[in-house]
C-alpha positions as a Markdown table, in Angstrom:
| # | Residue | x | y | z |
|---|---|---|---|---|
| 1 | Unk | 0.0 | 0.0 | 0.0 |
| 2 | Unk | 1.5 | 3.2 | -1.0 |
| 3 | Unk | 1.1 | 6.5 | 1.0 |
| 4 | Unk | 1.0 | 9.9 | -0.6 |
| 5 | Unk | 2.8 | 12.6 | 1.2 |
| 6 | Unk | 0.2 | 15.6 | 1.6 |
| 7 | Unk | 3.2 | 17.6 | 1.3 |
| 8 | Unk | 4.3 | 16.4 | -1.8 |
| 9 | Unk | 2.3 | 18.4 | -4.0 |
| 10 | Unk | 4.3 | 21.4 | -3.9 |
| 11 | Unk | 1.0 | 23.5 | -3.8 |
| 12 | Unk | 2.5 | 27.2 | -3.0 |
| 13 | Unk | 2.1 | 28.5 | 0.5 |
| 14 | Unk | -0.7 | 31.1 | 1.0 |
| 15 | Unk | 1.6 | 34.0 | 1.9 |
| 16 | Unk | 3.9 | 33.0 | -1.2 |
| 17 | Unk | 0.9 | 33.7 | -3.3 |
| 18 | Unk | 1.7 | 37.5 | -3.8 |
| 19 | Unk | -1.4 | 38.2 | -6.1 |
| 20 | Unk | -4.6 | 36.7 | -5.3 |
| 21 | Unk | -6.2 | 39.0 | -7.7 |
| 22 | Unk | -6.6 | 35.8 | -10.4 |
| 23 | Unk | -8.4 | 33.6 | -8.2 |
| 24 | Unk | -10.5 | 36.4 | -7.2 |
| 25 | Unk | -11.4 | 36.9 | -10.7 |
| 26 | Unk | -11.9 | 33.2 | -11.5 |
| 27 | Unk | -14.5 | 33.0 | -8.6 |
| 28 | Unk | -16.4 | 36.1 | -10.2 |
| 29 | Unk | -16.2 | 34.1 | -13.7 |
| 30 | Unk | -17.6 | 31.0 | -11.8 |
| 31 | Unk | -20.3 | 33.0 | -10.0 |
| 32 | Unk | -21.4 | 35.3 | -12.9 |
| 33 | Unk | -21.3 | 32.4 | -15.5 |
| 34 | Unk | -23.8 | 29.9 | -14.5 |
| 35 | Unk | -21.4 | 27.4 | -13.0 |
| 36 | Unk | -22.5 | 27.3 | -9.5 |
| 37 | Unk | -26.2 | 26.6 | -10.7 |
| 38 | Unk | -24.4 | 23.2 | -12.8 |
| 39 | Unk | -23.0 | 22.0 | -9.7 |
| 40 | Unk | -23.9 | 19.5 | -7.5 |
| 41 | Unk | -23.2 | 19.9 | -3.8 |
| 42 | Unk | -25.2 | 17.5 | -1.0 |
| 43 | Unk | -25.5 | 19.1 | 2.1 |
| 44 | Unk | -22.2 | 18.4 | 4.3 |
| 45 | Unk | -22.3 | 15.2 | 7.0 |
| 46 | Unk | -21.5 | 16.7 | 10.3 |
| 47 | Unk | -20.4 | 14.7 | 13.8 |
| 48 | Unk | -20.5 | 17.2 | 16.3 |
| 49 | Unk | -18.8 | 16.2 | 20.3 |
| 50 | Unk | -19.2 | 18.4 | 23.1 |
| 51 | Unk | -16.8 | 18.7 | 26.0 |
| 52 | Unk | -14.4 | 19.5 | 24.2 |
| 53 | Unk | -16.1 | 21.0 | 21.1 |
| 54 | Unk | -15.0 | 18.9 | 18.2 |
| 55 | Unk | -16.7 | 18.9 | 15.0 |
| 56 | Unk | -15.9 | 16.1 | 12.1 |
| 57 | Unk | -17.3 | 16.6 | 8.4 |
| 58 | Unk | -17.5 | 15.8 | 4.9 |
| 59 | Unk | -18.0 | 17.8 | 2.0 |
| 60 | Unk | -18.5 | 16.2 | -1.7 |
| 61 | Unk | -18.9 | 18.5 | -4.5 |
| 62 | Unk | -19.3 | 17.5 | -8.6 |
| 63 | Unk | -19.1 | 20.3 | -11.4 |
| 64 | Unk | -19.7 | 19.3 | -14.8 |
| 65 | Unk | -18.0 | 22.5 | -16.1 |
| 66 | Unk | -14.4 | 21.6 | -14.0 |
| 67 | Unk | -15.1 | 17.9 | -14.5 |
| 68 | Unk | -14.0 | 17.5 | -11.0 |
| 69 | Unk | -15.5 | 15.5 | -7.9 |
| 70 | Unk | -13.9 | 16.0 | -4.8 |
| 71 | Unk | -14.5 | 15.3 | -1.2 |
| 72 | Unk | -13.4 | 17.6 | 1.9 |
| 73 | Unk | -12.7 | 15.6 | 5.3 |
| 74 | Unk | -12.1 | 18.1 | 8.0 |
| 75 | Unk | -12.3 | 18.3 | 11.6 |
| 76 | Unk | -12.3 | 21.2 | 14.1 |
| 77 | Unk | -11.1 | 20.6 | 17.5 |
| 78 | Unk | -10.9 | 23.5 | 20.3 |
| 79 | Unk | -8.3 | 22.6 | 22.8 |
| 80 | Unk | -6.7 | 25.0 | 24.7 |
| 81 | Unk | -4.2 | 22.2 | 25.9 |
| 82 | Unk | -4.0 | 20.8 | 22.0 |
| 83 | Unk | -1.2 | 21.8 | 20.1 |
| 84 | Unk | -1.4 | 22.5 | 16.6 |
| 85 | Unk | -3.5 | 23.6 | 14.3 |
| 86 | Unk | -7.7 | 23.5 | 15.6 |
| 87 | Unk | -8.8 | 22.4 | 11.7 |
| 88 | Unk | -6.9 | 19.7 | 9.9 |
| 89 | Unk | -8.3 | 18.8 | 6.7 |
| 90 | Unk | -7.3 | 16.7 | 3.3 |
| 91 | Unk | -9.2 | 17.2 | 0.0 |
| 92 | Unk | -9.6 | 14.0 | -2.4 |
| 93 | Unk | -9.8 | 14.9 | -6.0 |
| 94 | Unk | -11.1 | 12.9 | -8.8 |
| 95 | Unk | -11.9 | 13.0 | -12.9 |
| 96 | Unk | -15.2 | 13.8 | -13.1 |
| 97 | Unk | -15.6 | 11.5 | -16.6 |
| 98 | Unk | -13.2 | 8.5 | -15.3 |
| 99 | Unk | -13.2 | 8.7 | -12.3 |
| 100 | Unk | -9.4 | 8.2 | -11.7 |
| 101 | Unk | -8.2 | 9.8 | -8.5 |
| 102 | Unk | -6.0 | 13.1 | -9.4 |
| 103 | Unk | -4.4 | 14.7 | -6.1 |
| 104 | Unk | -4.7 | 14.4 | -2.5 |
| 105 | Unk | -4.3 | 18.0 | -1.6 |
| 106 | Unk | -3.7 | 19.6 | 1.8 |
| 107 | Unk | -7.2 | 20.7 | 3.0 |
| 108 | Unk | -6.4 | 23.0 | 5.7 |
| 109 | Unk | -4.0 | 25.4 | 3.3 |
| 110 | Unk | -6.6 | 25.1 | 0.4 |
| 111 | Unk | -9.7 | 26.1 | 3.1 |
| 112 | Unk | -7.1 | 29.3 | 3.6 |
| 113 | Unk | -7.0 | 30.1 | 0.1 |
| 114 | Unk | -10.3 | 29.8 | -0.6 |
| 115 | Unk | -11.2 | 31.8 | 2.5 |
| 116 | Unk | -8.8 | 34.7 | 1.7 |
| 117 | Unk | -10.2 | 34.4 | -2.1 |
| 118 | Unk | -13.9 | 34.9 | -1.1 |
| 119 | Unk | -13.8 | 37.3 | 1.2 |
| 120 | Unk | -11.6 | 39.1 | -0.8 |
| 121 | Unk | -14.4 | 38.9 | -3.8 |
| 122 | Unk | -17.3 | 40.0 | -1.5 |
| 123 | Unk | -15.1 | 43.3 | 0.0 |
| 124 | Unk | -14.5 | 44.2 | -3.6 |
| 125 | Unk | -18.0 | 44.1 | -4.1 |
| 126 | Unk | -19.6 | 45.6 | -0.5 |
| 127 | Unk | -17.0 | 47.7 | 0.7 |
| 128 | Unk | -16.6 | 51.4 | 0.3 |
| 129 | Unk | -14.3 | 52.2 | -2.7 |
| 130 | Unk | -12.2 | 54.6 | -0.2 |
| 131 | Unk | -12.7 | 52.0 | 2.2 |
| 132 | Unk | -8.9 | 52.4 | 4.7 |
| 133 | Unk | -9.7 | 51.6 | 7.9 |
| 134 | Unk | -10.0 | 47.6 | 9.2 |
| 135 | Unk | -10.8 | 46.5 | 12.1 |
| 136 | Unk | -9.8 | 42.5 | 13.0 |
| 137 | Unk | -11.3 | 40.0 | 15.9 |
| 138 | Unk | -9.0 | 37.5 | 16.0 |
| 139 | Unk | -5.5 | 36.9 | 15.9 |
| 140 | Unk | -5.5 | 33.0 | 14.4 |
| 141 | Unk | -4.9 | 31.6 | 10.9 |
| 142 | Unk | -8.7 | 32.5 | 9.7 |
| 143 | Unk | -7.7 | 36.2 | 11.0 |
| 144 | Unk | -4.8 | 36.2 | 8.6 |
| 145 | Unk | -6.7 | 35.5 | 5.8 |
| 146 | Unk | -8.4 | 37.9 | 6.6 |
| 147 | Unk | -5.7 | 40.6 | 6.6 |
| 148 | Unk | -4.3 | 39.2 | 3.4 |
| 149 | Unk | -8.2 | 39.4 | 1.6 |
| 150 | Unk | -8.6 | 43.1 | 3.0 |
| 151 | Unk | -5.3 | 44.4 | 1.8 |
| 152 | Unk | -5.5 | 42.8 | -2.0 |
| 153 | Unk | -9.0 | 45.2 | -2.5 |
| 154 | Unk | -8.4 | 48.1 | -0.5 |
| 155 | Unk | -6.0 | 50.8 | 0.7 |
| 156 | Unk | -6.3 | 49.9 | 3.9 |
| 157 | Unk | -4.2 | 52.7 | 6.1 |
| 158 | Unk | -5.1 | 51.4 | 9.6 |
| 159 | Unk | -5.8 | 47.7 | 11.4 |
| 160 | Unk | -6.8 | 47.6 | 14.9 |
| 161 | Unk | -6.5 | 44.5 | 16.4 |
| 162 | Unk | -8.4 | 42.7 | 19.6 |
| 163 | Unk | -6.9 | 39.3 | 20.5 |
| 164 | Unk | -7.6 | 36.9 | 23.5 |
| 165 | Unk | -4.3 | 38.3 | 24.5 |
| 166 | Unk | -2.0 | 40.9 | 24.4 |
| 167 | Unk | 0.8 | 38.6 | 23.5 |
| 168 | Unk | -1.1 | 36.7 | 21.0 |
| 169 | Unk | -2.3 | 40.4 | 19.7 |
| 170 | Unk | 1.4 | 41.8 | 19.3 |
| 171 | Unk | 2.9 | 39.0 | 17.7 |
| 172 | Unk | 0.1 | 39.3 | 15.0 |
| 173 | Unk | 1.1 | 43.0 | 15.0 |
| 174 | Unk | 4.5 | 42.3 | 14.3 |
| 175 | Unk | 3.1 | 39.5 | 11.5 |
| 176 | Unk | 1.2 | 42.3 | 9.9 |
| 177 | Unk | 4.0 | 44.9 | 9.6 |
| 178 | Unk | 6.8 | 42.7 | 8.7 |
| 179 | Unk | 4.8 | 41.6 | 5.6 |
| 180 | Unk | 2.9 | 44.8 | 4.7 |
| 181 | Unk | 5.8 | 47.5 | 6.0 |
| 182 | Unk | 5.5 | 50.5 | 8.6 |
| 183 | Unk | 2.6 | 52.3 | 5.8 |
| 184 | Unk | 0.0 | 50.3 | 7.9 |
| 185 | Unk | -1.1 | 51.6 | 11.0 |
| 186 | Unk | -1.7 | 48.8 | 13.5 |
| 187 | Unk | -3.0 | 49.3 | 16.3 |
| 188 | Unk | -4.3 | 47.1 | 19.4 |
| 189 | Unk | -6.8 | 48.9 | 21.3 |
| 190 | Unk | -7.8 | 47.5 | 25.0 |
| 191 | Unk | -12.0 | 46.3 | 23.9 |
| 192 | Unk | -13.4 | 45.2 | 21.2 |
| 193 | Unk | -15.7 | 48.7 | 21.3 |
| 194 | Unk | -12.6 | 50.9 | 20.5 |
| 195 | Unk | -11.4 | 47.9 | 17.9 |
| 196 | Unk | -15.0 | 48.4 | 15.8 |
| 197 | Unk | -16.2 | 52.2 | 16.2 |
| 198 | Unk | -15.6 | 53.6 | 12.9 |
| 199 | Unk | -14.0 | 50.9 | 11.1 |
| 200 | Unk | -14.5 | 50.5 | 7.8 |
| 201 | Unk | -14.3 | 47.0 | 7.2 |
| 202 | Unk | -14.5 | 44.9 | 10.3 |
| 203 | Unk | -13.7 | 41.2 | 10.2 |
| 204 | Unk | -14.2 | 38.6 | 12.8 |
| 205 | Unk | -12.3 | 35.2 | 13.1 |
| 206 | Unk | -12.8 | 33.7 | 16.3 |
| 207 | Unk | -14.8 | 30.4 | 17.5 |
| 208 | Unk | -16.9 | 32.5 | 20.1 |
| 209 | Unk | -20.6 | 31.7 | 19.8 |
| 210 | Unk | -21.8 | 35.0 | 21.3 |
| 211 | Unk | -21.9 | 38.1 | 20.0 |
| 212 | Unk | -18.1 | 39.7 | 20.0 |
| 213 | Unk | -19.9 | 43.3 | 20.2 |
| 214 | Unk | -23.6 | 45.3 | 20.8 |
| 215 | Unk | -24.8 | 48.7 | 21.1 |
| 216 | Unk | -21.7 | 50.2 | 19.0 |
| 217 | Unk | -22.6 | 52.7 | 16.5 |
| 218 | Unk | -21.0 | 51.7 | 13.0 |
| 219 | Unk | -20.2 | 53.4 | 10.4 |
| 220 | Unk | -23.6 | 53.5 | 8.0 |
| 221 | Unk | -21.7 | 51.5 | 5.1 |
| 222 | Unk | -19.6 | 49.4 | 7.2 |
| 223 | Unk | -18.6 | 45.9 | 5.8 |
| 224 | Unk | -18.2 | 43.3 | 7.8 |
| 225 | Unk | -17.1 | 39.6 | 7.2 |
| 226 | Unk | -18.1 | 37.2 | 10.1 |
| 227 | Unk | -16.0 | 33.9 | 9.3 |
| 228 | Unk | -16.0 | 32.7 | 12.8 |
| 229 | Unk | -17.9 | 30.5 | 14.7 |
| 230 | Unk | -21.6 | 29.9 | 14.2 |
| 231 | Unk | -24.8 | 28.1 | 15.0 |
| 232 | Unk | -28.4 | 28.4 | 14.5 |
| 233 | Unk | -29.1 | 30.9 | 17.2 |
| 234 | Unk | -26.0 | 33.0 | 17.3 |
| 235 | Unk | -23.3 | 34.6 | 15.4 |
| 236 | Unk | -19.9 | 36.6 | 16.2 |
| 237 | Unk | -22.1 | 39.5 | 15.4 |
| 238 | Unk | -25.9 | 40.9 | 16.9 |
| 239 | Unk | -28.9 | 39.3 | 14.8 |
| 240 | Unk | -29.7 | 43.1 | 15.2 |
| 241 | Unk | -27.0 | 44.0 | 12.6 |
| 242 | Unk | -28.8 | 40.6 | 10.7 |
| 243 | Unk | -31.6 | 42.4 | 10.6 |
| 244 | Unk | -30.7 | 45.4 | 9.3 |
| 245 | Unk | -27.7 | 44.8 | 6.6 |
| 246 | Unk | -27.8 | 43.3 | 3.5 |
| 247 | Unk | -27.0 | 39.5 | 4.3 |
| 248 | Unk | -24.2 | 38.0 | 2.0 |
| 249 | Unk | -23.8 | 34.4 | 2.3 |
| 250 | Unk | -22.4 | 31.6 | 0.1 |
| 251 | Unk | -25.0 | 29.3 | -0.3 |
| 252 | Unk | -29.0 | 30.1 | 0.9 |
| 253 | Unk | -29.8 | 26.3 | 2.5 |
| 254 | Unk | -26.6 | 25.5 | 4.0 |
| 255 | Unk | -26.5 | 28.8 | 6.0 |
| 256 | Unk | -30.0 | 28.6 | 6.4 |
| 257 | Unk | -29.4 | 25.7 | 8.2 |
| 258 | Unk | -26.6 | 26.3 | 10.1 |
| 259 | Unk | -26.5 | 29.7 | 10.9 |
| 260 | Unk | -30.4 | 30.2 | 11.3 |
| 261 | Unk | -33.6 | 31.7 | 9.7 |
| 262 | Unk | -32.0 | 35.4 | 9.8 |
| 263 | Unk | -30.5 | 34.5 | 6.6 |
| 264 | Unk | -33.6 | 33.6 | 5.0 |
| 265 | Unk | -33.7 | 36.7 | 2.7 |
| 266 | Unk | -29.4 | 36.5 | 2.3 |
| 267 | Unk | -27.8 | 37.4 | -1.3 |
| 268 | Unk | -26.3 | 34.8 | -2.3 |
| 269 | Unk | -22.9 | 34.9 | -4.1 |
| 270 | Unk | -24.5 | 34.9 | -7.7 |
| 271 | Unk | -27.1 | 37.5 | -6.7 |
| 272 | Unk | -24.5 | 39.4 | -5.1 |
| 273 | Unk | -22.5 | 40.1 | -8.3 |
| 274 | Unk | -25.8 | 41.3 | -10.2 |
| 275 | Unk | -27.1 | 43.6 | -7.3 |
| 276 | Unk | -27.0 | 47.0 | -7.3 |
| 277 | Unk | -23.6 | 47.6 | -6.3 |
| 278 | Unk | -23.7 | 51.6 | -5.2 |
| 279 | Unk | -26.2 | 50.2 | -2.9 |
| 280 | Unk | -24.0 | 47.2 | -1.2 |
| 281 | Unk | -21.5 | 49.9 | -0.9 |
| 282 | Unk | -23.5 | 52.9 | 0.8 |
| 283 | Unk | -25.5 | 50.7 | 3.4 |
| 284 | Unk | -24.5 | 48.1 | 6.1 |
| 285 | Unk | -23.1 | 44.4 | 4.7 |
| 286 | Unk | -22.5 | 41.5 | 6.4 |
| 287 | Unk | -20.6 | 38.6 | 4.8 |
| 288 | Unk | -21.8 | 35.7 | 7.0 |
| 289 | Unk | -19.9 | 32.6 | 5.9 |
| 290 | Unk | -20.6 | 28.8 | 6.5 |
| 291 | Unk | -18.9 | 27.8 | 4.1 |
| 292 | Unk | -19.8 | 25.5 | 0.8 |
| 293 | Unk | -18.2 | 22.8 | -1.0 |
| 294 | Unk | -18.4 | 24.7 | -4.3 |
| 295 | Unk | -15.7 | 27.3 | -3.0 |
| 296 | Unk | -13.6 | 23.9 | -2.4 |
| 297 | Unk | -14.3 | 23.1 | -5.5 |
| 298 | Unk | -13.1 | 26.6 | -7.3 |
| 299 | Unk | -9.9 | 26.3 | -5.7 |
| 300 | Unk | -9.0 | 22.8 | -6.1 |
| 301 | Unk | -9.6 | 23.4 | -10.0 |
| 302 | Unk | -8.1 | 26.3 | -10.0 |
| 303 | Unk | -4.6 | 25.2 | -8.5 |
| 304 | Unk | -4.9 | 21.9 | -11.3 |
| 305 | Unk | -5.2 | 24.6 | -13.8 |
| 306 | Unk | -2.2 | 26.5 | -12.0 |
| 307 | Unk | 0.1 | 23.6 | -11.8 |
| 308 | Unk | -0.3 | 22.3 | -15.4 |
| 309 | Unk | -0.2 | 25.8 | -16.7 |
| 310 | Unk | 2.7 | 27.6 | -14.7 |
């Protein structure tokens, strides 16, 4: 029996990806082209342990246009003890028309990529064109991608940061300046009030199931993506802010079902892109991500595409 080395592949490291500006544009393609609609994507199988949370799933996904299958096996496991990364994950690709397998790709780096890439996508679309100052919960690997989705579609001037702690919070400081230089103001105020008042873009990454803030005035065409934690009855963010933003999401029945009937009247990614975009960008927008198998998907066919065509 032979064992493939996950590492193997040679797929490029997220922060060696200096442009993400073509996959961004290959997920508009996909989204504004009818593709998603061709796809077939079953609703995710989910094992969920308490005490410690843990959460095991697997996410097929077919499109006829990439001639792909593919399967995502992840788990999530918070551990304050655990050391290592909380998601692990290994995506299984096949030929759609075959059947053959084709790669076993690491899942964890491709859920970054995809992350970064459709955030990135939605910003473009929602956020202020003038859009400079960020505000980031968070100070993990989803909070990176974050930074790194932010920064390819704006001129972002300022970060403020809120992490669990002040260590954590300065050494993702230091992260954010030795990669972007000393033309970004970072700065890591003492609540997470200060970190959102007046932010223009305000991303959360964290696996708290309560609302990270209430009661702070925004800015009236604030844009926030929520890629944290999530269940039916909660959110990193106030269902009152739910209520009154126009709801982004990736897919209308898997965040309906995971994330709760607030999203019942969500845009989703294709109606995004044919919205009336001065309006997304002068009113209140909430990215409020689940995640899908399609974005798997995108990516995994992109980096084929990538690796045959260098």
């Amino acid at each position: 029996m032979s064992i493939l080395n996950i590492g193997a592949f040679g797929w490029p490291l997220l922060p060696e990806l200096t442009d993400l500006k073509p996959l961004i544009s290959y997920f508009k393609e996909s989204f504004s082209n009818g593709r998603a609609e061709a796809a077939r994507v079953p609703t995710r199988s989910m094992i969920i342990k308490q005490s410690p949370f843990s959460a095991f799933g697997a996410m097929p996904a077919y499109c006829p246009n990439s001639n792909l299958f593919i399967t995502k096996v992840a788990t999530l496991v918070v551990n304050g003890e655990k050391k290592g990364n909380s998601v692990n994950a290994i995506v299984n690709v096949f030929d759609g028309t075959t059947g053959q397998p084709l790669a076993l790709l690491d899942g964890a780096q491709l859920t970054n990529l995809k992350c970064a890439a459709v955030s990135a996508m939605v910003t473009d679309i929602c956020a202020s064109d003038d859009a400079n100052k960020m505000a980031l919960i968070g100070c993990g690997t989803q909070a990176w991608q974050q930074v790194l989705a932010v920064m390819a579609v704006r001129p972002i001037h300022q970060i403020r940061l809120y992490g669990r702690t002040a260590s954590n919070t300065l050494v993702f400081a230091k992260r954010i300046e030795e990669k972007f230089g000393s033309n970004i103001e970072v700065l890591m105020p003492a609540s997470v009030t200060d970190t959102v008042s007046n932010a223009d873009i305000i991303c959360t990454a964290t696996t708290s199931r309560l609302p990270l803030f209430s009661n702070v005035k925004l800015t009236d065409h604030v844009h926030v993506n929520c890629m944290g934690a999530h269940t039916c009855d909660s959110r990193e963010v106030p269902n009152t802010l739910l209520q009154s933003a126009h709801v982004i999401v990736e897919d209308l029945d898997t965040a309906v079902a995971e994330a709760g009937e607030l999203h019942r009247d969500a845009l989703t990614l294709t109606k995004m892109l044919t919205f009336d975009r001065n309006k997304l960008k002068n009113t209140a927008t909430v990215f409020s991500s689940v995640g899908h198998g399609y974005l798997d998907l995108l990516v995994t066919a992109y980096l084929l595409q990538q690796s045959q065509n260098p």
